[in-house]
Short mmCIF file of C-alpha atoms in Angstrom, two decimals:
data_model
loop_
_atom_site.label_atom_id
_atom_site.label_comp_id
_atom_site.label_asym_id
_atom_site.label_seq_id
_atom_site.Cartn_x
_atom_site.Cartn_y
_atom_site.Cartn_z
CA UNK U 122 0.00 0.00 0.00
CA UNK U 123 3.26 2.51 1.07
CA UNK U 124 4.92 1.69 -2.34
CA UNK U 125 1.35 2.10 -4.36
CA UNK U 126 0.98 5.41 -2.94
CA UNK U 127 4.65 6.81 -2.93
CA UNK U 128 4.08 5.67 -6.81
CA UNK U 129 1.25 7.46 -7.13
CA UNK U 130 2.79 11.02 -5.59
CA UNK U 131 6.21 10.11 -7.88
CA UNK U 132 3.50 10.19 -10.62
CA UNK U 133 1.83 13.58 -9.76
CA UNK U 134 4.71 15.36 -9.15
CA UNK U 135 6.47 14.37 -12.42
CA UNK U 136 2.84 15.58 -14.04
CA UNK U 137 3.98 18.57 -12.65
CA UNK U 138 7.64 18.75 -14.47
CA UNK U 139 9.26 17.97 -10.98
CA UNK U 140 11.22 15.13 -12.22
CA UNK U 141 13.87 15.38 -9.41
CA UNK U 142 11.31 15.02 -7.08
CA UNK U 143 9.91 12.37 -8.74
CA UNK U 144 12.83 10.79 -9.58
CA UNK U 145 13.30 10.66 -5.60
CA UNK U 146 10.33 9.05 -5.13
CA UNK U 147 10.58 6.63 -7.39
CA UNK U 148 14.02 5.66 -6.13
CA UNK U 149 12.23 5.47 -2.48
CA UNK U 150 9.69 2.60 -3.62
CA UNK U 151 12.71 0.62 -4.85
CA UNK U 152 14.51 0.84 -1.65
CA UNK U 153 11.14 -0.02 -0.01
CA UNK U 154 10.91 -3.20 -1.90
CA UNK U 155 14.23 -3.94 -1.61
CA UNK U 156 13.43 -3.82 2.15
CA UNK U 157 10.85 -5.73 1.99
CA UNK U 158 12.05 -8.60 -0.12
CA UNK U 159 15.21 -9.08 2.14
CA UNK U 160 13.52 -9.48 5.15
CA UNK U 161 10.51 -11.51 6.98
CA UNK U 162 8.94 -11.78 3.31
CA UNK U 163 11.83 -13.32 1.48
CA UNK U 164 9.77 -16.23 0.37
CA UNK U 165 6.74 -14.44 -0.48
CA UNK U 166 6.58 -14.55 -4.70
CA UNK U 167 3.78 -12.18 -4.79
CA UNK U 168 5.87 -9.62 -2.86
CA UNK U 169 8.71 -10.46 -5.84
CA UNK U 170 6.87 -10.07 -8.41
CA UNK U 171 5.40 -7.37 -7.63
CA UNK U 172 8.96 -6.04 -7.26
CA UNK U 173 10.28 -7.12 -11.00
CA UNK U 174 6.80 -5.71 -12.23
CA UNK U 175 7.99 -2.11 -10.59
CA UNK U 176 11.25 -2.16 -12.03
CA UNK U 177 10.15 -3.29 -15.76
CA UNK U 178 8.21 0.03 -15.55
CA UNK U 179 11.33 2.17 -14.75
CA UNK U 180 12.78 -0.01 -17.95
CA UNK U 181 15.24 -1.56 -15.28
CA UNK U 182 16.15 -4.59 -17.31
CA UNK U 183 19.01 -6.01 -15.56
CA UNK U 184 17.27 -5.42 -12.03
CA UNK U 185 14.59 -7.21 -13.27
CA UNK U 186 16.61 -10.42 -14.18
CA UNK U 187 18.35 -10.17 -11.05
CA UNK U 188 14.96 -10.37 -9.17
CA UNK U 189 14.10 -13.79 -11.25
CA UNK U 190 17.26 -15.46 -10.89
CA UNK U 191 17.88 -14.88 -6.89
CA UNK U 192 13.88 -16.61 -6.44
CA UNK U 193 14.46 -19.63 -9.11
CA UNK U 194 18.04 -20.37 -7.10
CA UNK U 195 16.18 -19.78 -3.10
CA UNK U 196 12.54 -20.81 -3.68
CA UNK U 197 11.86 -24.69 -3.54
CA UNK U 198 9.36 -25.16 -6.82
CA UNK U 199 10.23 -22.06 -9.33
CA UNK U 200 7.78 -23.53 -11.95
CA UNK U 201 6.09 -20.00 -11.07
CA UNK U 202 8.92 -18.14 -11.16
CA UNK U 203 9.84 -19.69 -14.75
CA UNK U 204 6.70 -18.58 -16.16
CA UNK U 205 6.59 -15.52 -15.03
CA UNK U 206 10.51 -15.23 -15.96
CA UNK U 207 9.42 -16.04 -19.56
CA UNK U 208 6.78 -13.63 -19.68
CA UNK U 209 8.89 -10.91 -18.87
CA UNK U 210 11.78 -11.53 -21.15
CA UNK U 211 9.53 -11.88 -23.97
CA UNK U 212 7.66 -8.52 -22.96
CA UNK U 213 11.35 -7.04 -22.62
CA UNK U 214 13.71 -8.19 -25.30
CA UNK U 215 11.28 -10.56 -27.16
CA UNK U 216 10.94 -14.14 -27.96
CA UNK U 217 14.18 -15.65 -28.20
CA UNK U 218 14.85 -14.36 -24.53
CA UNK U 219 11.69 -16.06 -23.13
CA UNK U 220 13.31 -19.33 -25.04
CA UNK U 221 16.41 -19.19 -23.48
CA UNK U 222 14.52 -18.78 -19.72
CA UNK U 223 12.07 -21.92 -21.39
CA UNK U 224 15.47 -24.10 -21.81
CA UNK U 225 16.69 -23.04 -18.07
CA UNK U 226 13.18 -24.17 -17.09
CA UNK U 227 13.33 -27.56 -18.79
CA UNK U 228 16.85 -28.07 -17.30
CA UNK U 229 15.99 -27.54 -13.71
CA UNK U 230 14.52 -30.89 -12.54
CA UNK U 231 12.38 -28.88 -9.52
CA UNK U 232 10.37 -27.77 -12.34
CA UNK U 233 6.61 -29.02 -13.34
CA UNK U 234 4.42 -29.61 -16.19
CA UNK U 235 3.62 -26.09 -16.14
CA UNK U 236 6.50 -24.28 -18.11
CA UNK U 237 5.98 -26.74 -21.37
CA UNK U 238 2.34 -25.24 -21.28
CA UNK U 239 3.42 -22.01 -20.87
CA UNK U 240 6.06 -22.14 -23.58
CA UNK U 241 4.09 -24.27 -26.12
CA UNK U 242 1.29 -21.39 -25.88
CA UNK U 243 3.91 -18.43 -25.72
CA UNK U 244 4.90 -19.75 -29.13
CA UNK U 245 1.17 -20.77 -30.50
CA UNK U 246 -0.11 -17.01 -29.88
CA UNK U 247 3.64 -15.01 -30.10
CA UNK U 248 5.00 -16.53 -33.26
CA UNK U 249 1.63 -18.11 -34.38
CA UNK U 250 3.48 -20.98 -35.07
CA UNK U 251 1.56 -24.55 -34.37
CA UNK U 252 4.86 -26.94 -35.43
CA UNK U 253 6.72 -25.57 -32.89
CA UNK U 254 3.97 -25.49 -30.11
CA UNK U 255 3.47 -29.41 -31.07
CA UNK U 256 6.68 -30.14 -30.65
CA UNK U 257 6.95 -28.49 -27.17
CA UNK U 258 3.67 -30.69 -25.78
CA UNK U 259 5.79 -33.54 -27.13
CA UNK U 260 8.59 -33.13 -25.20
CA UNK U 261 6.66 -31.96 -22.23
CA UNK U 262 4.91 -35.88 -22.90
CA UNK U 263 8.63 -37.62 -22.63
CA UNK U 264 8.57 -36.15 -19.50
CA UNK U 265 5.49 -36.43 -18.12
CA UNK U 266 4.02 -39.32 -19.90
CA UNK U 267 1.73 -40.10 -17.13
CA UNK U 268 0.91 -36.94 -16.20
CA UNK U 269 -3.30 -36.98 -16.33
CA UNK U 270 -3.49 -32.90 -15.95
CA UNK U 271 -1.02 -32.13 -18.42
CA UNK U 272 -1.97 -34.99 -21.38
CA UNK U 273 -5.60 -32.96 -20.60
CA UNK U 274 -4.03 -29.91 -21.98
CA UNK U 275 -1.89 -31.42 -24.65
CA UNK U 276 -5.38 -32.80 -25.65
CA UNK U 277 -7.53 -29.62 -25.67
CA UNK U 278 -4.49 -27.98 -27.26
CA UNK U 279 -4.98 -30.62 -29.90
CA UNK U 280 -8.26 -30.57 -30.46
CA UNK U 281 -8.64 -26.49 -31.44
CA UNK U 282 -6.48 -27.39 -34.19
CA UNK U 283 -9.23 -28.59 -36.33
CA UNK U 284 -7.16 -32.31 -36.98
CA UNK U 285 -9.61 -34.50 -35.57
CA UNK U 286 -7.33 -37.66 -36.66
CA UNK U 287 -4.12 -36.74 -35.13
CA UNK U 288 -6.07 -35.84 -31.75
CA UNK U 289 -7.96 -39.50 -31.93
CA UNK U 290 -4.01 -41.05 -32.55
CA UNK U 291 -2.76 -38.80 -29.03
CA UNK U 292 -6.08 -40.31 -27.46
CA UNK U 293 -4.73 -43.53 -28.51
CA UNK U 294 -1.36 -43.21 -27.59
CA UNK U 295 -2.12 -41.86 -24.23
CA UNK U 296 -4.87 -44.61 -23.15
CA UNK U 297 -2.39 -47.36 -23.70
CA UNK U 298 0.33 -46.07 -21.73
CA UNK U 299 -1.79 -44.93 -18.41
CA UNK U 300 -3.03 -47.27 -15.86
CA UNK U 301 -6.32 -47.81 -15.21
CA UNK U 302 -6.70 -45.79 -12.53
CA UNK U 303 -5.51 -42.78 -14.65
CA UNK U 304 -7.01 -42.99 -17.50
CA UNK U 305 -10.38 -42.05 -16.41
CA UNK U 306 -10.38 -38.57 -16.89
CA UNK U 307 -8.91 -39.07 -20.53
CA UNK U 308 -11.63 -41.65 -21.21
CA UNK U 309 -14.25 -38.61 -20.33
CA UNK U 310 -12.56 -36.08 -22.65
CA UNK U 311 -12.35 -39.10 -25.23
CA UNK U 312 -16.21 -38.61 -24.81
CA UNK U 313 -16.62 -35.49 -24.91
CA UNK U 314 -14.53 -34.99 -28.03
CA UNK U 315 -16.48 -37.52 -30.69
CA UNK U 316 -19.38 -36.02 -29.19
CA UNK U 317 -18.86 -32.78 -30.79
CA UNK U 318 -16.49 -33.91 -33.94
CA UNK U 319 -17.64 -37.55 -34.59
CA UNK U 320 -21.18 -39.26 -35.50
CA UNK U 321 -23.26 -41.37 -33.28
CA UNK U 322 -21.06 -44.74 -34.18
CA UNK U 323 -18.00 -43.75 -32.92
CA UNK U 324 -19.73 -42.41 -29.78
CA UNK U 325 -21.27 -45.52 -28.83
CA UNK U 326 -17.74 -46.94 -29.70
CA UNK U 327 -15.85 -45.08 -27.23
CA UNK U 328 -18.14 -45.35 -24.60
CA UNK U 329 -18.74 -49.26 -25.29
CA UNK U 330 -14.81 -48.93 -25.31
CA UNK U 331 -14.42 -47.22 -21.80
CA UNK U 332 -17.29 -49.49 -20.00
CA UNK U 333 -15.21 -52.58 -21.04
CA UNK U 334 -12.35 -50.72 -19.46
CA UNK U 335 -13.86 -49.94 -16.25
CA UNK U 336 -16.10 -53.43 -15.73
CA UNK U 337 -16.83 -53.32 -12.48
CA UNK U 338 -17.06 -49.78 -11.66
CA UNK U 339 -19.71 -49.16 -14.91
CA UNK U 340 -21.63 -52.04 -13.72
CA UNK U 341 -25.39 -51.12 -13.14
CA UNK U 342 -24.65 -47.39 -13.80
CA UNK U 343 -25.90 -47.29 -17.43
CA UNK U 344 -28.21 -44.08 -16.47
CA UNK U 345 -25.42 -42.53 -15.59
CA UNK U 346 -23.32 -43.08 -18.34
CA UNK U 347 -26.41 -41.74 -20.17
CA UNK U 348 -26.05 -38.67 -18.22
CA UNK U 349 -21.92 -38.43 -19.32
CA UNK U 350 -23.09 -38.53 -23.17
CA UNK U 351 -26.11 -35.61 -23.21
CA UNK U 352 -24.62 -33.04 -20.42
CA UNK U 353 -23.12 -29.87 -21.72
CA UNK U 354 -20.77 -27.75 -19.59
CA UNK U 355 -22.70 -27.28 -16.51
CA UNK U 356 -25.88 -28.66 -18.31
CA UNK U 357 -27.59 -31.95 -17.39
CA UNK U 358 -30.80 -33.74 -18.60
CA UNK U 359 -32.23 -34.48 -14.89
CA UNK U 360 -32.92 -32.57 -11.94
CA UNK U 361 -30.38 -31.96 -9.36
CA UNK U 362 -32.34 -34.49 -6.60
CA UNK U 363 -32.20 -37.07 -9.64
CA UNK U 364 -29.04 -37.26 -9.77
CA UNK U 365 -28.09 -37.34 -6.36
CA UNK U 366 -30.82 -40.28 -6.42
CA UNK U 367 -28.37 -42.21 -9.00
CA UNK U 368 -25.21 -41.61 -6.83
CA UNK U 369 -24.37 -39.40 -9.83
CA UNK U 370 -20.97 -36.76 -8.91
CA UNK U 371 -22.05 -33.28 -10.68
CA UNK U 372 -18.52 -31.40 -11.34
CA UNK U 373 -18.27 -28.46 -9.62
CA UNK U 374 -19.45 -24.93 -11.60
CA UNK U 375 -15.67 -23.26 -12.77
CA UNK U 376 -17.60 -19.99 -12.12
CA UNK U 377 -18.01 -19.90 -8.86
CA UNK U 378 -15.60 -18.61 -6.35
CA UNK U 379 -14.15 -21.17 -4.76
CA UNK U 380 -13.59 -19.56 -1.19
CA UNK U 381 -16.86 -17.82 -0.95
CA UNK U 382 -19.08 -17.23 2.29
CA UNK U 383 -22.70 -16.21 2.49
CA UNK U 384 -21.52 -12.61 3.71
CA UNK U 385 -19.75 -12.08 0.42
CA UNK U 386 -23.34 -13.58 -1.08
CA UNK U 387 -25.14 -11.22 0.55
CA UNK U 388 -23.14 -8.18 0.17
CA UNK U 389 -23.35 -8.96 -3.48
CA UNK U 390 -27.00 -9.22 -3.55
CA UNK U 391 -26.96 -6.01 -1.78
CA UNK U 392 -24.97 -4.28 -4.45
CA UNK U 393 -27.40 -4.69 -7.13
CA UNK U 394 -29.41 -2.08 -7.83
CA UNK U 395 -33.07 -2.57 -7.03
CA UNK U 396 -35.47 -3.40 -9.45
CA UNK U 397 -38.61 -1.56 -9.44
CA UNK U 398 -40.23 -3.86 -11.76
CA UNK U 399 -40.25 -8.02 -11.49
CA UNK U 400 -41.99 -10.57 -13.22
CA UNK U 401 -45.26 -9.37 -14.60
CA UNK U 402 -44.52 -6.18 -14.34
CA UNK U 403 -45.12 -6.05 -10.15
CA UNK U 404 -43.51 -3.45 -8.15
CA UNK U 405 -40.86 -5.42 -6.12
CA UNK U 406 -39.84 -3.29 -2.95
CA UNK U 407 -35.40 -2.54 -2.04
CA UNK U 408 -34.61 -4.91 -0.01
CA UNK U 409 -31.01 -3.18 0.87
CA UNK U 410 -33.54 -1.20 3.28
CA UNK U 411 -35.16 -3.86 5.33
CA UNK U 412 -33.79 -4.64 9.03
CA UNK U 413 -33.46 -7.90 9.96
CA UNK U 414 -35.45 -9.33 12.11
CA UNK U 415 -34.76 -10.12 15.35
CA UNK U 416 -36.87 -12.27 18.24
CA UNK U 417 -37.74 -10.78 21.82
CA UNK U 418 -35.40 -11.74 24.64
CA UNK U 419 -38.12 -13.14 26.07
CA UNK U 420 -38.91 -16.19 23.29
CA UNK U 421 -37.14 -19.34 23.94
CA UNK U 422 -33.64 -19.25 23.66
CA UNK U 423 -33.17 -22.70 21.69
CA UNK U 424 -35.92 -21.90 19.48
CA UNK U 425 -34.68 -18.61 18.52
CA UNK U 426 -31.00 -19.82 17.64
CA UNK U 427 -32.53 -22.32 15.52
CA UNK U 428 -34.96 -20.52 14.04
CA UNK U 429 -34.91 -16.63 14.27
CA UNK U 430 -38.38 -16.41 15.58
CA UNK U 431 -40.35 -17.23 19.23
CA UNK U 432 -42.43 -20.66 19.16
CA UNK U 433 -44.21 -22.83 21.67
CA UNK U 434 -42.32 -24.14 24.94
CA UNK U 435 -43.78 -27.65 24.00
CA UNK U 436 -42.55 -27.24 19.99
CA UNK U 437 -39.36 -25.37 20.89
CA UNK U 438 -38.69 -28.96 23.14
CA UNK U 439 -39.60 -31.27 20.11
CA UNK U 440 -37.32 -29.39 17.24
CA UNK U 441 -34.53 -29.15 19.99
CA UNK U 442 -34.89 -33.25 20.42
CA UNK U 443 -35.03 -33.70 16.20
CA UNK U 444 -31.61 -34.66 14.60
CA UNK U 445 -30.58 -31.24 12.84
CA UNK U 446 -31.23 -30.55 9.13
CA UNK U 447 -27.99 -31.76 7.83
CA UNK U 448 -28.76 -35.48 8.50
CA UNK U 449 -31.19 -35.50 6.40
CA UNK U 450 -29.38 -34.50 3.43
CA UNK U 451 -28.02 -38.12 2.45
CA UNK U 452 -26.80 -40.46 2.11
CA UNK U 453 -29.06 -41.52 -0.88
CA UNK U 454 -30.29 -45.06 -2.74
CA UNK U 455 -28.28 -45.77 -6.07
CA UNK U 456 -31.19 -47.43 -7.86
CA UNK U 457 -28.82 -49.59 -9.94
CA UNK U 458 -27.88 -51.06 -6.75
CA UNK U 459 -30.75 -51.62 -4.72
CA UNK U 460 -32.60 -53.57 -8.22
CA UNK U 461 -29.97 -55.34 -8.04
CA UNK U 462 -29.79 -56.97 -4.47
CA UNK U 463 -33.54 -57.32 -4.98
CA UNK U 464 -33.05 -59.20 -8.04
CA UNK U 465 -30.55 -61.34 -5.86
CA UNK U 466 -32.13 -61.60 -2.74
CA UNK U 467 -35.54 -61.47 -2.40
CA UNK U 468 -36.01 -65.00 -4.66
CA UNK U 469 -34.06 -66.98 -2.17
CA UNK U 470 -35.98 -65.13 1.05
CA UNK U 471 -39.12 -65.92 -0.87
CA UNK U 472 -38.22 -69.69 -1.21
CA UNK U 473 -37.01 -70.38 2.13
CA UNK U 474 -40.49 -68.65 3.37
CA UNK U 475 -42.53 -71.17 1.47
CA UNK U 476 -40.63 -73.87 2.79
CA UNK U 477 -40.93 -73.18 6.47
CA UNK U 478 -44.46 -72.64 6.13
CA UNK U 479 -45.05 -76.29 3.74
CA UNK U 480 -43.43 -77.90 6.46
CA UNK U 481 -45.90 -76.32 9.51
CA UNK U 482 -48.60 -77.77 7.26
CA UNK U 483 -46.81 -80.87 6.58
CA UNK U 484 -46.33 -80.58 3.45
CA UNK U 485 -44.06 -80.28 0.46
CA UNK U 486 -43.71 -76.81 -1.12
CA UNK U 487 -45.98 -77.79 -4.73
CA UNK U 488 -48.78 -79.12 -2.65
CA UNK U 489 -48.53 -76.05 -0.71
CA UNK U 490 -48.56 -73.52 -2.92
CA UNK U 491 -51.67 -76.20 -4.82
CA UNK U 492 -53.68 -76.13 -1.61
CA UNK U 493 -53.45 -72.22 -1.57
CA UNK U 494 -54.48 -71.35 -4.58
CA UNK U 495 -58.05 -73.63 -4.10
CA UNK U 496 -58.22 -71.29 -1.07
CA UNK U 497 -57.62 -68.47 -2.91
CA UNK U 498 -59.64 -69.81 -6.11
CA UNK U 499 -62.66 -70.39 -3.70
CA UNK U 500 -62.50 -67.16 -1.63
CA UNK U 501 -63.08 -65.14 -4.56
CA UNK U 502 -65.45 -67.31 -5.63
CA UNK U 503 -67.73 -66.92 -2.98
CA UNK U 504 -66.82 -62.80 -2.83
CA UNK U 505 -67.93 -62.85 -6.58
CA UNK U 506 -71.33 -64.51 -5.44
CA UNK U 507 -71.84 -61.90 -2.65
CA UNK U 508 -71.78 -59.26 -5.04
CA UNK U 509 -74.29 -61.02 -7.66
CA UNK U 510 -76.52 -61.44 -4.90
CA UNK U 511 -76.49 -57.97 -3.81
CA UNK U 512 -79.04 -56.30 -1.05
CA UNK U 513 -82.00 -59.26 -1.62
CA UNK U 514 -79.86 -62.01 -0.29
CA UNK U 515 -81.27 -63.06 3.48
CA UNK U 516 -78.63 -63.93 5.82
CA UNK U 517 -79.29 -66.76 8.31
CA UNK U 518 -79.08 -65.58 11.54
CA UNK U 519 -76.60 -67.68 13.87
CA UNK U 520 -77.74 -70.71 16.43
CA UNK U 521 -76.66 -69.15 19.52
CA UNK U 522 -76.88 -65.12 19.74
CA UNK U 523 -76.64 -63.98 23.15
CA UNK U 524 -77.85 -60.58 21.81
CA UNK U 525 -81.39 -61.86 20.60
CA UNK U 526 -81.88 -63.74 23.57
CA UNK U 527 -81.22 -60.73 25.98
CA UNK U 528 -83.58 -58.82 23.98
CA UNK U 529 -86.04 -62.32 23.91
CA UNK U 530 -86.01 -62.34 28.37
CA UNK U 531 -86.35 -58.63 28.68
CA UNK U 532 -90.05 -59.10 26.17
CA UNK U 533 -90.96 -61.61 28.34
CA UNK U 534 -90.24 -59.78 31.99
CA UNK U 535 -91.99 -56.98 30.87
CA UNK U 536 -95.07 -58.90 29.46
#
């Protein structure tokens, strides 16, 4: 914050043909970095970066190189510090400077996958040049030939080229040298690749293809694999609560924050502007003016942290004794599954049910299951004939009904 704002009077004053003063200034931020960057913040790239970036404005080439090299030789993984290190040079003396940084960066064995992307791109966009982009993936994939992340961007690399066979031969290449366990995410893109180049056949292939590969894990999860072939982006053909239903992992939306809390929500939905007008054209009132509400002191305590507003003694008891909202969010049936330990199960439960109750009746489980369905033949026969018969039919009363004969002695006391 110091160095932004002794930039910003170094700035003014030079608007103001001061340049001594300015000069002064300017030399003051330097020192302040340098101070910075020497001491409890040593290790802290931002603060070098933001360093180098200071001194590439003042055209301070050599200072600038100085920076990069002293954090590639102290920091643990310079893969950042590489990229950033070819940036620069290209920005300040061009492309074959960021090349020579790229070689460094391949010759240091701390470094990552990263600086092959970054210097197969540098070339695609600087020097619009796709041969020597393609070679630089290829190396990169010597190197990391089991890398999933990187063969991902090799692959999407690939495929804006517009040479749908050479991407199917690096889709190839790659499946047969991963293990199993690897090779699911590149079985995916495989997927998601015919589906927008090829036709249906070759579609069907690769997913026929990558259910063979993973037997047991596709294994009563066709509606899912459904799901892989018609989503788009962030798009799927069922509901949310369907898919949790079929077990089914929904990626995570890229456009989301990934640290966010519901303050930040709210102070966003605060910032809009409020609309006068919603849907139907009804007046819709600012709610960046409404206070919250908040329950009397003297409403139940447990009811009011749980709920914001006072309720019953008797309720308040009963929703503090309830498991909390959270267990009810899962775990959920996979359908696939539970069919199939029905289909397993329930015949051989069935069976051993018959046969304990043949043998309480003494009997083997054919004649059983014979003698029921008379039963059952001759119960709704006789139902059918109650129905025929209908309101007219007379019903026999019994031999013995203590009810009648109550009602028979009283008649004859009172007679």
């Amino acid at each position: 914050v110091v160095s932004t704002q002794s930039t910003g009077s170094a700035n003014l004053v030079h608007e103001k043909g001061d340049t001594q003063s300015a000069q002064h200034w300017r030399d003051e931020v330097a020192s302040l970095y340098e101070k910075a960057t020497s001491g409890l913040l040593k290790n802290n790239l931002l603060l070098h970066f933001a360093f180098a970036d200071y001194e590439e404005s003042r055209m301070k080439t050599k200072e600038c190189h100085d920076i990069y090299k002293n954090l590639v030789s102290t920091v643990p993984d310079p893969t950042l510090v590489y990229v950033q290190y070819m940036k620069f040079a290209r920005r300040a003396e061009g492309i074959s400077a960021a090349r020579a940084v790229f070689k460094k960066a391949r010759e240091d064995k701390k470094s990552t996958y990263h600086v092959y992307v970054a210097g197969a791109l540098m070339e695609y966009y600087t020097t619009k040049s796709k041969d020597i982009a393609l070679k630089i993936f290829e190396l990169g994939l010597k190197k990391f030939p089991k890398n999933t992340a990187y063969i991902l961007k090799y692959l999407n690399h690939l495929a804006h080229q517009n040479d749908d066979n050479t991407t199917r031969v690096l889709f190839e290449r790659v499946l047969t040298s991963l293990d199993k366990e690897q090779s699911w995410p590149i079985w995916s893109e495989f997927l998601s690749f015919e589906s927008n180049v090829g036709d249906l056949a070759s579609l069907m292939k690769v997913e026929k293809r990558r259910s063979n590969a993973f037997e047991s894990e596709c294994k009563m999860k066709e509606t899912s694999l459904l799901v892989d072939r018609y989503k788009y982006l962030d798009l799927y053909p069922c509901t949310s609560q369907e898919l949790r239903a079929m077990d089914y992992q929904v990626e995570p939306d890229p456009t989301l924050p990934r640290n966010h809390s519901i303050a930040s929500l709210k102070s966003t939905v605060n910032n809009r502007e409020p609309q006068t007008k919603g849907s139907g054209g009804v007046a819709r009132p600012d709610f960046s003016h409404m206070v919250p509400y908040a329950p009397l002191p003297s409403s139940s305590v447990r009811a009011s942290q749980i709920y914001g507003y006072p309720v019953p003694a008797a309720a308040s008891d009963l929703l503090c004794n309830m498991p909390p909202p959270h267990c009810f969010h899962g775990p959920f049936v996979a359908v696939d599954k539970l069919v199939k330990i029905i289909a397993e199960k329930c015949p051989q439960s069935f069976e051993m049910m018959l046969e304990k109750m043949a043998a309480s009746e003494n009997m083997d489980v054919d004649q059983y299951i014979s003698s029921t369905d008379r039963g059952d033949r001759t119960k709704k026969r006789h139902l059918e004939e109650e129905e025929e018969e209908g309101p007219t039919r007379t019903t026999v009363p019994p031999a013995f009904d203590l009810y009648r004969m109550r009602q028979q002695r009283r008649h004859d006391a009172t007679a």
